[in-house]
Short mmCIF file of C-alpha atoms in Angstrom, two decimals:
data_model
loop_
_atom_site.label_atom_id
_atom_site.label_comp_id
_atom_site.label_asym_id
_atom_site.label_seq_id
_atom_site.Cartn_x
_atom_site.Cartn_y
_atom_site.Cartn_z
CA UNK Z 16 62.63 33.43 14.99
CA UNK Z 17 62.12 36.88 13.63
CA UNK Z 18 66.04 38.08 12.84
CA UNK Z 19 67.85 41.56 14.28
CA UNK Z 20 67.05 42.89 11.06
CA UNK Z 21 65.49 42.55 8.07
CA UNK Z 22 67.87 42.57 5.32
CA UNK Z 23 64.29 43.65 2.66
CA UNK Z 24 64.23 47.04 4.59
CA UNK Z 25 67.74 47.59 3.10
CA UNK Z 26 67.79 50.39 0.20
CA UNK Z 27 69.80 50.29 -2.87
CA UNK Z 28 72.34 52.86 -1.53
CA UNK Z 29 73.76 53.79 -5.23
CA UNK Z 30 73.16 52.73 -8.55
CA UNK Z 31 75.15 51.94 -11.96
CA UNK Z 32 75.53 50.27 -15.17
CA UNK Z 33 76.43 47.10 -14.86
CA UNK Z 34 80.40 46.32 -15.81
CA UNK Z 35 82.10 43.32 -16.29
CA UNK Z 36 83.04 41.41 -13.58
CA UNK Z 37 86.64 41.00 -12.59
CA UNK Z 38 86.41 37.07 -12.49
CA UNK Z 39 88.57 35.07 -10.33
CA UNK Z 40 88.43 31.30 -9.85
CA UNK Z 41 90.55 29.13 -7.23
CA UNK Z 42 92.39 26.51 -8.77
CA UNK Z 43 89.99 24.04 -8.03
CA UNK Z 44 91.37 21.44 -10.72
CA UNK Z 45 94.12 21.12 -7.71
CA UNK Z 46 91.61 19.81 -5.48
CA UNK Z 47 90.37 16.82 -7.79
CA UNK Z 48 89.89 13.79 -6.13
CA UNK Z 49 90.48 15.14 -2.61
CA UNK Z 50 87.96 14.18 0.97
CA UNK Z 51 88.00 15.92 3.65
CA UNK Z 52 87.31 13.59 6.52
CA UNK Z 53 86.82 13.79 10.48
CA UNK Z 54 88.39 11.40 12.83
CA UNK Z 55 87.23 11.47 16.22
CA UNK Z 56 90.47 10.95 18.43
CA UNK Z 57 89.30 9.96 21.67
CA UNK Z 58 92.81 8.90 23.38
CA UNK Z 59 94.49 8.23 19.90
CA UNK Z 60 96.01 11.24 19.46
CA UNK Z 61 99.84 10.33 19.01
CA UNK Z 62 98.34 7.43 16.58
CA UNK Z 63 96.36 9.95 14.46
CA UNK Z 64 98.93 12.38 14.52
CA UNK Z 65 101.22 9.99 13.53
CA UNK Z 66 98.91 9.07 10.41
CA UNK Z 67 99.01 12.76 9.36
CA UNK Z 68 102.82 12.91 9.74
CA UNK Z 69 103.53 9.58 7.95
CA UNK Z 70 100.93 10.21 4.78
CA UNK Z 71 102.26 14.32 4.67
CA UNK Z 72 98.60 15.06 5.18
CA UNK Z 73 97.24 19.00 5.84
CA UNK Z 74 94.65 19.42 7.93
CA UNK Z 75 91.83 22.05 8.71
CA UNK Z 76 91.79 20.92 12.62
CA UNK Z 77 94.82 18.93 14.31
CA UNK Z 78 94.65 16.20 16.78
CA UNK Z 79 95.30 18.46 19.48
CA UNK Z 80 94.07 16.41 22.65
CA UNK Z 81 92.09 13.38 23.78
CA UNK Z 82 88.18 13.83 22.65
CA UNK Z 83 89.02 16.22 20.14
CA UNK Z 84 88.21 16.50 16.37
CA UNK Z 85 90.47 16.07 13.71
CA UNK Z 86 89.76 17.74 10.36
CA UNK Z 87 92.04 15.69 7.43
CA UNK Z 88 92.39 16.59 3.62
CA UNK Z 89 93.36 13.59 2.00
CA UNK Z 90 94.09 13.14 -1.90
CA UNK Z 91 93.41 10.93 -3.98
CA UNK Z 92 96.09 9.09 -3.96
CA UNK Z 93 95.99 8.44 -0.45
CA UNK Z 94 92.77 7.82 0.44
CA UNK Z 95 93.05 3.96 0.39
CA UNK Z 96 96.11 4.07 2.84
CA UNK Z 97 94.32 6.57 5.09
CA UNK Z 98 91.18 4.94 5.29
CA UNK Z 99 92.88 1.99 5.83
CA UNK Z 100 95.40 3.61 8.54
CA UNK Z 101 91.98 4.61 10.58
CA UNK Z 102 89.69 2.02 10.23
CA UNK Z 103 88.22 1.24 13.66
CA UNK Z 104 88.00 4.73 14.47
CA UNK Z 105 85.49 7.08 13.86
CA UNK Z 106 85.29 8.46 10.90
CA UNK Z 107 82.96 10.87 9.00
CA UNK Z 108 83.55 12.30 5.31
CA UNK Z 109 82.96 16.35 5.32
CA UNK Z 110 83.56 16.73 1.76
CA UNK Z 111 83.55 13.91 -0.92
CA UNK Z 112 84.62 16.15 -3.70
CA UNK Z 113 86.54 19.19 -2.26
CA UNK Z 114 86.98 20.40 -6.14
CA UNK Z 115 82.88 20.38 -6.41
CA UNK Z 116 82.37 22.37 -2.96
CA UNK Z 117 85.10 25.17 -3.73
CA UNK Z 118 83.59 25.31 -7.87
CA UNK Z 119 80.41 26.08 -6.21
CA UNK Z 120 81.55 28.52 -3.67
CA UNK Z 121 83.53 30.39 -5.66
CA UNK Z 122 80.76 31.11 -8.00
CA UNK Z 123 80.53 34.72 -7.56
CA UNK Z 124 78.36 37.56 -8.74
CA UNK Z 125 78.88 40.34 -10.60
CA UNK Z 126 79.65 43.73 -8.88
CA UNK Z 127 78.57 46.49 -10.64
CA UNK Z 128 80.61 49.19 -9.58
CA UNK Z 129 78.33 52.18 -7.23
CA UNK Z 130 76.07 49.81 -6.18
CA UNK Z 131 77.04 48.97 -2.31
CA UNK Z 132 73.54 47.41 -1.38
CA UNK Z 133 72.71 44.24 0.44
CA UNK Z 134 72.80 41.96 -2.79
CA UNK Z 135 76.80 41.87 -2.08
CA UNK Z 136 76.33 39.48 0.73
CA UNK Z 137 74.40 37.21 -1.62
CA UNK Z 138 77.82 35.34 -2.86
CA UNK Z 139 81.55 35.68 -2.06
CA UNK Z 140 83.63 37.87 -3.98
CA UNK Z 141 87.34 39.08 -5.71
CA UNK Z 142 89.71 41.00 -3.90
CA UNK Z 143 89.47 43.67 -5.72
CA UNK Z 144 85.48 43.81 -5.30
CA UNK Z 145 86.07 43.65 -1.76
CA UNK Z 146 88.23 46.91 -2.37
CA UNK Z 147 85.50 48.78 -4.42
CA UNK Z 148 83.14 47.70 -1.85
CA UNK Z 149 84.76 49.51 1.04
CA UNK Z 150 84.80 52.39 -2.00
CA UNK Z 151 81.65 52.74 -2.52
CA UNK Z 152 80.26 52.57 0.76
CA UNK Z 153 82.30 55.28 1.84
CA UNK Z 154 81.52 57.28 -0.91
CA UNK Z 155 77.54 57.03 0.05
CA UNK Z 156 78.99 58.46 3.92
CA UNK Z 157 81.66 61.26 2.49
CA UNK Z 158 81.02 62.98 5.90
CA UNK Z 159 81.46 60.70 8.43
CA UNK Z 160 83.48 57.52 6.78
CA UNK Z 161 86.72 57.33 5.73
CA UNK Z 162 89.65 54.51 3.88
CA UNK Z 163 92.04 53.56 5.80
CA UNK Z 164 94.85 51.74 5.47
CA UNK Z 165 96.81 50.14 8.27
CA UNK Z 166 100.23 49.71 6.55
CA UNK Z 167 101.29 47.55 3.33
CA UNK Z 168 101.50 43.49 3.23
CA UNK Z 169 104.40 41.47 2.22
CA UNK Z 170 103.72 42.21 -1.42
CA UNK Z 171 103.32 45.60 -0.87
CA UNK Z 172 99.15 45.82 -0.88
CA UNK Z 173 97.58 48.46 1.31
CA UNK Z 174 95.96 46.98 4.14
CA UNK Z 175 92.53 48.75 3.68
CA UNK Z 176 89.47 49.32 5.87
CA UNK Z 177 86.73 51.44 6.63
CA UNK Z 178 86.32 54.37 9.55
CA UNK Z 179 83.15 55.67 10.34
CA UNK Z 180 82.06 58.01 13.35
CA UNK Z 181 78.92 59.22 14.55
CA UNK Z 182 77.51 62.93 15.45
CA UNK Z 183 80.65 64.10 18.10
CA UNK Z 184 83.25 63.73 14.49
CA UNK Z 185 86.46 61.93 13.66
CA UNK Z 186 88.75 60.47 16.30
CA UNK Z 187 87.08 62.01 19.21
CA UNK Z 188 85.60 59.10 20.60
CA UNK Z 189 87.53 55.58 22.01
CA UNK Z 190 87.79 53.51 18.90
CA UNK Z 191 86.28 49.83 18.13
CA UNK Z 192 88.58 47.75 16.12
CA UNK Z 193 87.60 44.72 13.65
CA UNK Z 194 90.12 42.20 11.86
CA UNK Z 195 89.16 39.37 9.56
CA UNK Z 196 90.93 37.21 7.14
CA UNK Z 197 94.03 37.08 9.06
CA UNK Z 198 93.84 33.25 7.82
CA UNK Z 199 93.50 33.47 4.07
CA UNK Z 200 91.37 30.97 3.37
CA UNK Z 201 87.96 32.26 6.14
CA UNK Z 202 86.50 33.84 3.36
CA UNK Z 203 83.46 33.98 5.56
CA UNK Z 204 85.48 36.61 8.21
CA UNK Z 205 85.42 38.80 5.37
CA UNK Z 206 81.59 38.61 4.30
CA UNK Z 207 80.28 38.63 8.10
CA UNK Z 208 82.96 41.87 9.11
CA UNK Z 209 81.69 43.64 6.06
CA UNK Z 210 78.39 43.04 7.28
CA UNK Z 211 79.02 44.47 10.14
CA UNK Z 212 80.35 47.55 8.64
CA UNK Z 213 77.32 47.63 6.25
CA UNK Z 214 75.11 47.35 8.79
CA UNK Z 215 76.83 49.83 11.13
CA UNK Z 216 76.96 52.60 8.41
CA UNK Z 217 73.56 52.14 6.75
CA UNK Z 218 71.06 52.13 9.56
CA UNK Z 219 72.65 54.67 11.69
CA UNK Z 220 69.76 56.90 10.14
CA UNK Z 221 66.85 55.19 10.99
CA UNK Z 222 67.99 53.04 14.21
CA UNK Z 223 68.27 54.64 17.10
CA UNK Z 224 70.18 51.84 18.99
CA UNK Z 225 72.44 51.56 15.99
CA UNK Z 226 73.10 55.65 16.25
CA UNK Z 227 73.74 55.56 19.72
CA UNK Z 228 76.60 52.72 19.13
CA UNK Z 229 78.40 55.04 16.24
CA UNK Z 230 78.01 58.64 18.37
CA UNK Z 231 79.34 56.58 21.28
CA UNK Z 232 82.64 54.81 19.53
CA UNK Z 233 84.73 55.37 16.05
CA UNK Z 234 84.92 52.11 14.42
CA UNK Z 235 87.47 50.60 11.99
CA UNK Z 236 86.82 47.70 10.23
CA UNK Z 237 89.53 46.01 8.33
CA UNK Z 238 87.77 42.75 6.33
CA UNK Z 239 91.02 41.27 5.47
CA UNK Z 240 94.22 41.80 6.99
CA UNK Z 241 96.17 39.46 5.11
CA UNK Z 242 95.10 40.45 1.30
CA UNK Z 243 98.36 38.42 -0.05
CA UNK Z 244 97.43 35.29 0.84
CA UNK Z 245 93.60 36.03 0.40
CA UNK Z 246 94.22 37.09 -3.57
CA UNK Z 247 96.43 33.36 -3.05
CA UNK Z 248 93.04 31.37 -2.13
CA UNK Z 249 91.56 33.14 -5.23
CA UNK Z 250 94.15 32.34 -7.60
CA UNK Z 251 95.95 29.67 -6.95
CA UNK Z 252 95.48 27.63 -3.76
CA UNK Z 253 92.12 27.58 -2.09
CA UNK Z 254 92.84 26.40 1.52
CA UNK Z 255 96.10 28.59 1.78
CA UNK Z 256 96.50 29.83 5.11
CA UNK Z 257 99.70 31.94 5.86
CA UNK Z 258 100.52 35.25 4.61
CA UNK Z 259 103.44 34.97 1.39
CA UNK Z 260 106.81 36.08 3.47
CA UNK Z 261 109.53 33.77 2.09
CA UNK Z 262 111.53 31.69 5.10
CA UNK Z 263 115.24 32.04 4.15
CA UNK Z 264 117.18 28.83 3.77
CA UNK Z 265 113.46 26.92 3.16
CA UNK Z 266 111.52 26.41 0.45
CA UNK Z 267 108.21 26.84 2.16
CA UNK Z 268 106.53 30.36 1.93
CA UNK Z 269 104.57 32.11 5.14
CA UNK Z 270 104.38 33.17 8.60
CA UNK Z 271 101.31 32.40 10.69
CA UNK Z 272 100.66 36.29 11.49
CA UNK Z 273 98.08 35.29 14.09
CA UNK Z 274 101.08 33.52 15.84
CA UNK Z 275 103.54 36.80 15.02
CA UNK Z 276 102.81 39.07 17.64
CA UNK Z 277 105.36 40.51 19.93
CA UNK Z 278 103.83 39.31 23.55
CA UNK Z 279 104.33 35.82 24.61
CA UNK Z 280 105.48 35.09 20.89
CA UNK Z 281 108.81 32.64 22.50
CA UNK Z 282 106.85 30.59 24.51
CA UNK Z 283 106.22 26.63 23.35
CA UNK Z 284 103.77 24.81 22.69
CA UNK Z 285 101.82 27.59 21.49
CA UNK Z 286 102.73 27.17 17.81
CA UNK Z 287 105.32 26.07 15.18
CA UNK Z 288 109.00 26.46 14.57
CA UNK Z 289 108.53 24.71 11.33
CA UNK Z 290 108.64 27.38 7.93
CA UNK Z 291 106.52 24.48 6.50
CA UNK Z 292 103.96 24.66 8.98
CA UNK Z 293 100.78 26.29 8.97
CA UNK Z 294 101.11 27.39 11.90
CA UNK Z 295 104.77 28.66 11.63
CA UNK Z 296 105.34 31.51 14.12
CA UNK Z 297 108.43 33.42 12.34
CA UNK Z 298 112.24 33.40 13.10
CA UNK Z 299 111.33 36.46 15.31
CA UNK Z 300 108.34 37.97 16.53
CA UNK Z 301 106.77 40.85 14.60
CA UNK Z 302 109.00 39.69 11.69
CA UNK Z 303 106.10 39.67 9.10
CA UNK Z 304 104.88 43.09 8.10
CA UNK Z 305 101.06 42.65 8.67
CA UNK Z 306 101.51 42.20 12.15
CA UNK Z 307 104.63 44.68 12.21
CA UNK Z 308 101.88 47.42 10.50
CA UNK Z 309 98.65 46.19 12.04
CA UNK Z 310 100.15 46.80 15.78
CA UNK Z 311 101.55 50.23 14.44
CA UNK Z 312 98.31 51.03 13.82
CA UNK Z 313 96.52 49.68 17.19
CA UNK Z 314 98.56 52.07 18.79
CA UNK Z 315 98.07 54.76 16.92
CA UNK Z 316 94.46 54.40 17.87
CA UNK Z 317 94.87 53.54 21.47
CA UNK Z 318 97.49 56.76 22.03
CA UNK Z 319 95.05 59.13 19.98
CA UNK Z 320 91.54 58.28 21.17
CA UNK Z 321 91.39 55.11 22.93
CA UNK Z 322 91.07 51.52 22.27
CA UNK Z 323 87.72 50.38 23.92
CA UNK Z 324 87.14 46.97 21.43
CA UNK Z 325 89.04 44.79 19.79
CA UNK Z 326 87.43 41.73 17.77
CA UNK Z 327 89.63 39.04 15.56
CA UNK Z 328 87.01 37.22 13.32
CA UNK Z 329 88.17 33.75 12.24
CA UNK Z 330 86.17 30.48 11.05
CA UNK Z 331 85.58 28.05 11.87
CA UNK Z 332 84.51 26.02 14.89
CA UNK Z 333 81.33 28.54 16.05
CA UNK Z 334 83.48 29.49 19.49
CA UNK Z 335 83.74 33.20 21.32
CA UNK Z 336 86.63 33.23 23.11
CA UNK Z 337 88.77 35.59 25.34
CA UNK Z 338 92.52 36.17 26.13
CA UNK Z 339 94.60 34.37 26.62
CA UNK Z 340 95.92 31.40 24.35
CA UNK Z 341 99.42 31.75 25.45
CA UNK Z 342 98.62 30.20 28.73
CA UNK Z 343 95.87 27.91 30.33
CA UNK Z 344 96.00 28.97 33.70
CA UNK Z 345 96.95 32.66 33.17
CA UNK Z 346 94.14 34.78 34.01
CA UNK Z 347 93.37 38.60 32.03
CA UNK Z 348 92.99 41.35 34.55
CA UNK Z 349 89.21 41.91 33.72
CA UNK Z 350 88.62 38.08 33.17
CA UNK Z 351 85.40 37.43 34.87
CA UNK Z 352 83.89 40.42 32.79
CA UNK Z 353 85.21 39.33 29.92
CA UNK Z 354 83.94 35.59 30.21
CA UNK Z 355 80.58 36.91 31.10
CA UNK Z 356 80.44 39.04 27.87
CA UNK Z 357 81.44 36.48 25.66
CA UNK Z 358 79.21 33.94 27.09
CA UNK Z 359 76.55 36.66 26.77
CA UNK Z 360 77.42 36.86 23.56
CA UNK Z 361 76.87 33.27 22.40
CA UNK Z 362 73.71 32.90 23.95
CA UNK Z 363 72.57 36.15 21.94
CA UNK Z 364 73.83 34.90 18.76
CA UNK Z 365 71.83 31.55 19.46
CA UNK Z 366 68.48 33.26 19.92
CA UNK Z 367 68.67 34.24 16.34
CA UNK Z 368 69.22 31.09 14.68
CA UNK Z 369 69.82 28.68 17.13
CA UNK Z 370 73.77 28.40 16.04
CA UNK Z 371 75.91 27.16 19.21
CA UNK Z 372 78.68 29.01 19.95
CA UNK Z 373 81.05 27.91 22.93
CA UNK Z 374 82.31 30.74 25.04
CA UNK Z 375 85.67 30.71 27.36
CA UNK Z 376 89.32 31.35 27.32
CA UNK Z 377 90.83 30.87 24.22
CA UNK Z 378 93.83 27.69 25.44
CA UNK Z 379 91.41 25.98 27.15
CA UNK Z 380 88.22 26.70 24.81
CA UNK Z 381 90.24 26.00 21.45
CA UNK Z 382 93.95 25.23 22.21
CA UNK Z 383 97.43 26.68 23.43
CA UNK Z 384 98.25 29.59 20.74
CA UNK Z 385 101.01 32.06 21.04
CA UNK Z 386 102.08 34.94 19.77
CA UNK Z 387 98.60 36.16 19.06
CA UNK Z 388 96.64 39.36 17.78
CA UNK Z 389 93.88 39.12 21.12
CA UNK Z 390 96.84 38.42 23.65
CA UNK Z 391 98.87 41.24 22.37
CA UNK Z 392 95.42 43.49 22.11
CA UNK Z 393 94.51 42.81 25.42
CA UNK Z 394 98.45 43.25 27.39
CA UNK Z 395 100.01 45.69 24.94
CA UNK Z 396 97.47 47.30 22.48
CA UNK Z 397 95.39 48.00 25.53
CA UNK Z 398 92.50 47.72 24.61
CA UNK Z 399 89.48 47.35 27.26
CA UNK Z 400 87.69 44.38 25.78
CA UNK Z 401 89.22 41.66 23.47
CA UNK Z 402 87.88 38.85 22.47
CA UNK Z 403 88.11 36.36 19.11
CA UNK Z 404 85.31 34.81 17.64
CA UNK Z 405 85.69 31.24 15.01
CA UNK Z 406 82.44 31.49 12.98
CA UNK Z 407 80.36 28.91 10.97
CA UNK Z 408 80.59 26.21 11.27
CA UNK Z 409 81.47 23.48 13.25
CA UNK Z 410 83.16 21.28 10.17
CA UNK Z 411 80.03 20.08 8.14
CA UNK Z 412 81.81 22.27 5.49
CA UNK Z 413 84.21 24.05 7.26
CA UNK Z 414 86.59 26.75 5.60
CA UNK Z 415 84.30 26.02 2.45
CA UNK Z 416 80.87 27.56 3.63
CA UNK Z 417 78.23 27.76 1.13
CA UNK Z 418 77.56 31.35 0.15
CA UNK Z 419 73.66 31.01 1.28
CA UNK Z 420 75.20 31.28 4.99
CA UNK Z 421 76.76 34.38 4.55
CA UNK Z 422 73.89 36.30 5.34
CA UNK Z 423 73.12 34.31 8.42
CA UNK Z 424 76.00 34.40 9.90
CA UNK Z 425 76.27 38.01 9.55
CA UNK Z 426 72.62 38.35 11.10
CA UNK Z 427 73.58 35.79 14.13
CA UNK Z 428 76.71 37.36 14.42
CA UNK Z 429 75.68 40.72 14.39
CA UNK Z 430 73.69 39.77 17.40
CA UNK Z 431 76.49 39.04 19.75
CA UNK Z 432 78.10 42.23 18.52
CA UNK Z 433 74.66 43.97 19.62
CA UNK Z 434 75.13 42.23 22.91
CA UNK Z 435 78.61 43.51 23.56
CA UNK Z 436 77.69 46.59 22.81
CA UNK Z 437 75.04 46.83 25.19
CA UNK Z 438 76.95 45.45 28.00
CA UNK Z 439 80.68 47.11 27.66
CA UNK Z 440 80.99 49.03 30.45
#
């Protein structure tokens, strides 16, 4: 099928020499040895949690309920015990040499510094590219883009994004809001909101539906809201997750900051107690400064011009989902809308490619989650529409998604944004 847009028509937006690239590597040599296999549950799901607990195993999906997926990293060392702990079940291998899948995703290109053009979603990239990136691109807009920055992160890095407005001018018009990489290791979230941006920004000259969207709403896009433990996964720890608070009287670094937001944040069930944890929701709510910062600046938004959108991109599991995750049986005040736009929204990102997304409320579509960004959007940020997407894929390689799928996700993806867009009332 033909895609939204052809990424050929694209024009170098600015040119210069080349420099040398600011090269960063994982520490893949950590990963030697280590599978990452799927164990299908069925009604085992105290005996495969029990496995996890027993062999200290981390996983990419938990054995939340009967008939669901498990997603297991398993070292070397204990692969014979765990294969021998499951056998009987179902059991497929995702990745037979983690170390192989991250050297090869983490070969990145150069970024010559100027040259914002459609080559960067060719390959992941460094932090700091990431923050030239947004640079540069707003440099090629001076009159309708600006940086942001939504507060500083644990270690005290900006939290940086992009604002751009159409015809009307700055802050006039109710504001769309993007997150990504609020989990540090969906490197794709950062690619596929960039994209976004990109696309956004650069065809609002020569597409008229694309015009329309930018005179009609100010959009900030924020590609990664946790840069501390993103600049983790690209030095030290690949599948790091959390951002890099310390937990006093624990050894174990991080707070969950998609599980650190002040609405619903004390209710059980919904995420862990445990500093260890990936999971770990915080001794109080809004007690990590991302979220602290990143709701600041919601606000901000909402009291100045108004909050029409909110989107928090995450990978992976190919779902769009809508508030809440605190509860199953709670219901958001414009619920039926919102389930009809996000169901709307998977079928238009399936045209493109064919990708399946599932649609529905996030407890009962994913699983119970508290303390979250789109539950606190949607009942305290105010926004009008809220929704969270998990991208590509469904597991076949998971958090580790081969850089040739960055630009189709960002095309598919694009196309449920298109659809929202369209239908927002």
């Amino acid at each position: 099928m033909k895609s939204v847009f052809a990424l050929s028509t694209f024009l170098a937006l600015a040119s210069a020499a080349a420099v040398p690239e600011r090269q960063v590597r994982p520490a893949v040599t950590a990963y030697d040895g280590y599978k990452v296999f799927r164990v299908a549950v069925k009604n085992q799901v105290n005996k495969v949690s029990k496995i996890i607990e027993q062999l200290e195993l981390e996983t990419w999906k938990a054995p939340k309920a009967p008939g669901a997926l498990a997603d297991i990293v398993v070292p070397p060392s204990k692969v014979a015990e765990f294969e021998a702990a499951v056998a009987g079940m179902e059991v497929t291998t995702m990745h037979e040499d983690l170390a192989a899948s991250i050297e090869q995703e983490s070969n990145f290109s150069a970024y010559a510094v100027g040259s914002a053009n459609a080559t960067w979603f060719n390959s992941y990239h460094s932090y700091n590219d990431h923050l030239q990136f947004l640079r540069d691109l707003q440099a090629t807009y001076p009159t309708r883009s600006a940086i942001v920055t939504s507060g500083n992160s644990n270690e005290g890095r900006p939290i940086t994004g992009i604002h751009f407005w159409g015809s009307s001018g700055k802050g006039k018009k109710p504001a769309v809001i993007f997150h990504s990489t609020v989990h540090a290791r969906e490197w794709i979230t950062t690619m596929v909101n960039e994209y976004l941006a990109f696309n956004l920004l650069t065809k609002y000259d020569t597409d008229a539906e694309i015009k329309s969207f930018v005179d009609k709403y100010d959009f900030y896009v924020f590609p990664v809201v946790n840069p501390d433990g993103f600049v983790f996964t690209q030095t030290n720890t690949r599948l790091w997750r959390k951002n890099r608070q310390s937990n006093s009287g624990s050894t174990c670094i991080g707070r969950d900051i998609n599980r650190n937001w002040n609405f619903q944040w004390s209710l059980t069930g919904g995420a862990s107690t445990n500093p260890c944890a990936e999971d770990y929701k915080g001794r109080a709510a809004s007690d990590a400064p991302e979220t602290t910062n990143l709701a600041n600046f919601i606000r901000s938004v909402k009291s100045s011009q108004g909050l029409k959108l909110f989107i928090d991109w995450h990978a992976y599991s190919q779902l769009f989902m809508t508030p809440y995750g605190y509860s199953c049986t709670a219901r958001a005040a414009k619920h039926t809308e919102l389930v009809s736009l996000a169901a709307g929204a998977a079928s238009a990102i399936q045209a493109v490619y064919g990708t399946r997304f599932t649609s529905g409320p996030i407890c009962s579509t994913i699983y119970k989650a508290t303390g979250s960004s789109v539950d606190w959007a949607n009942d305290v940020g105010g926004s009008e529409y809220t929704f969270t997407a998990e991208l590509r894929d469904t597991g076949a390689n998971g958090f580790v998604l081969p850089a040739a799928q960055i630009v189709p996700s960002g095309v598919e993806t694009w196309a449920g944004l298109r659809y929202l867009l369209l239908n927002m009332k």
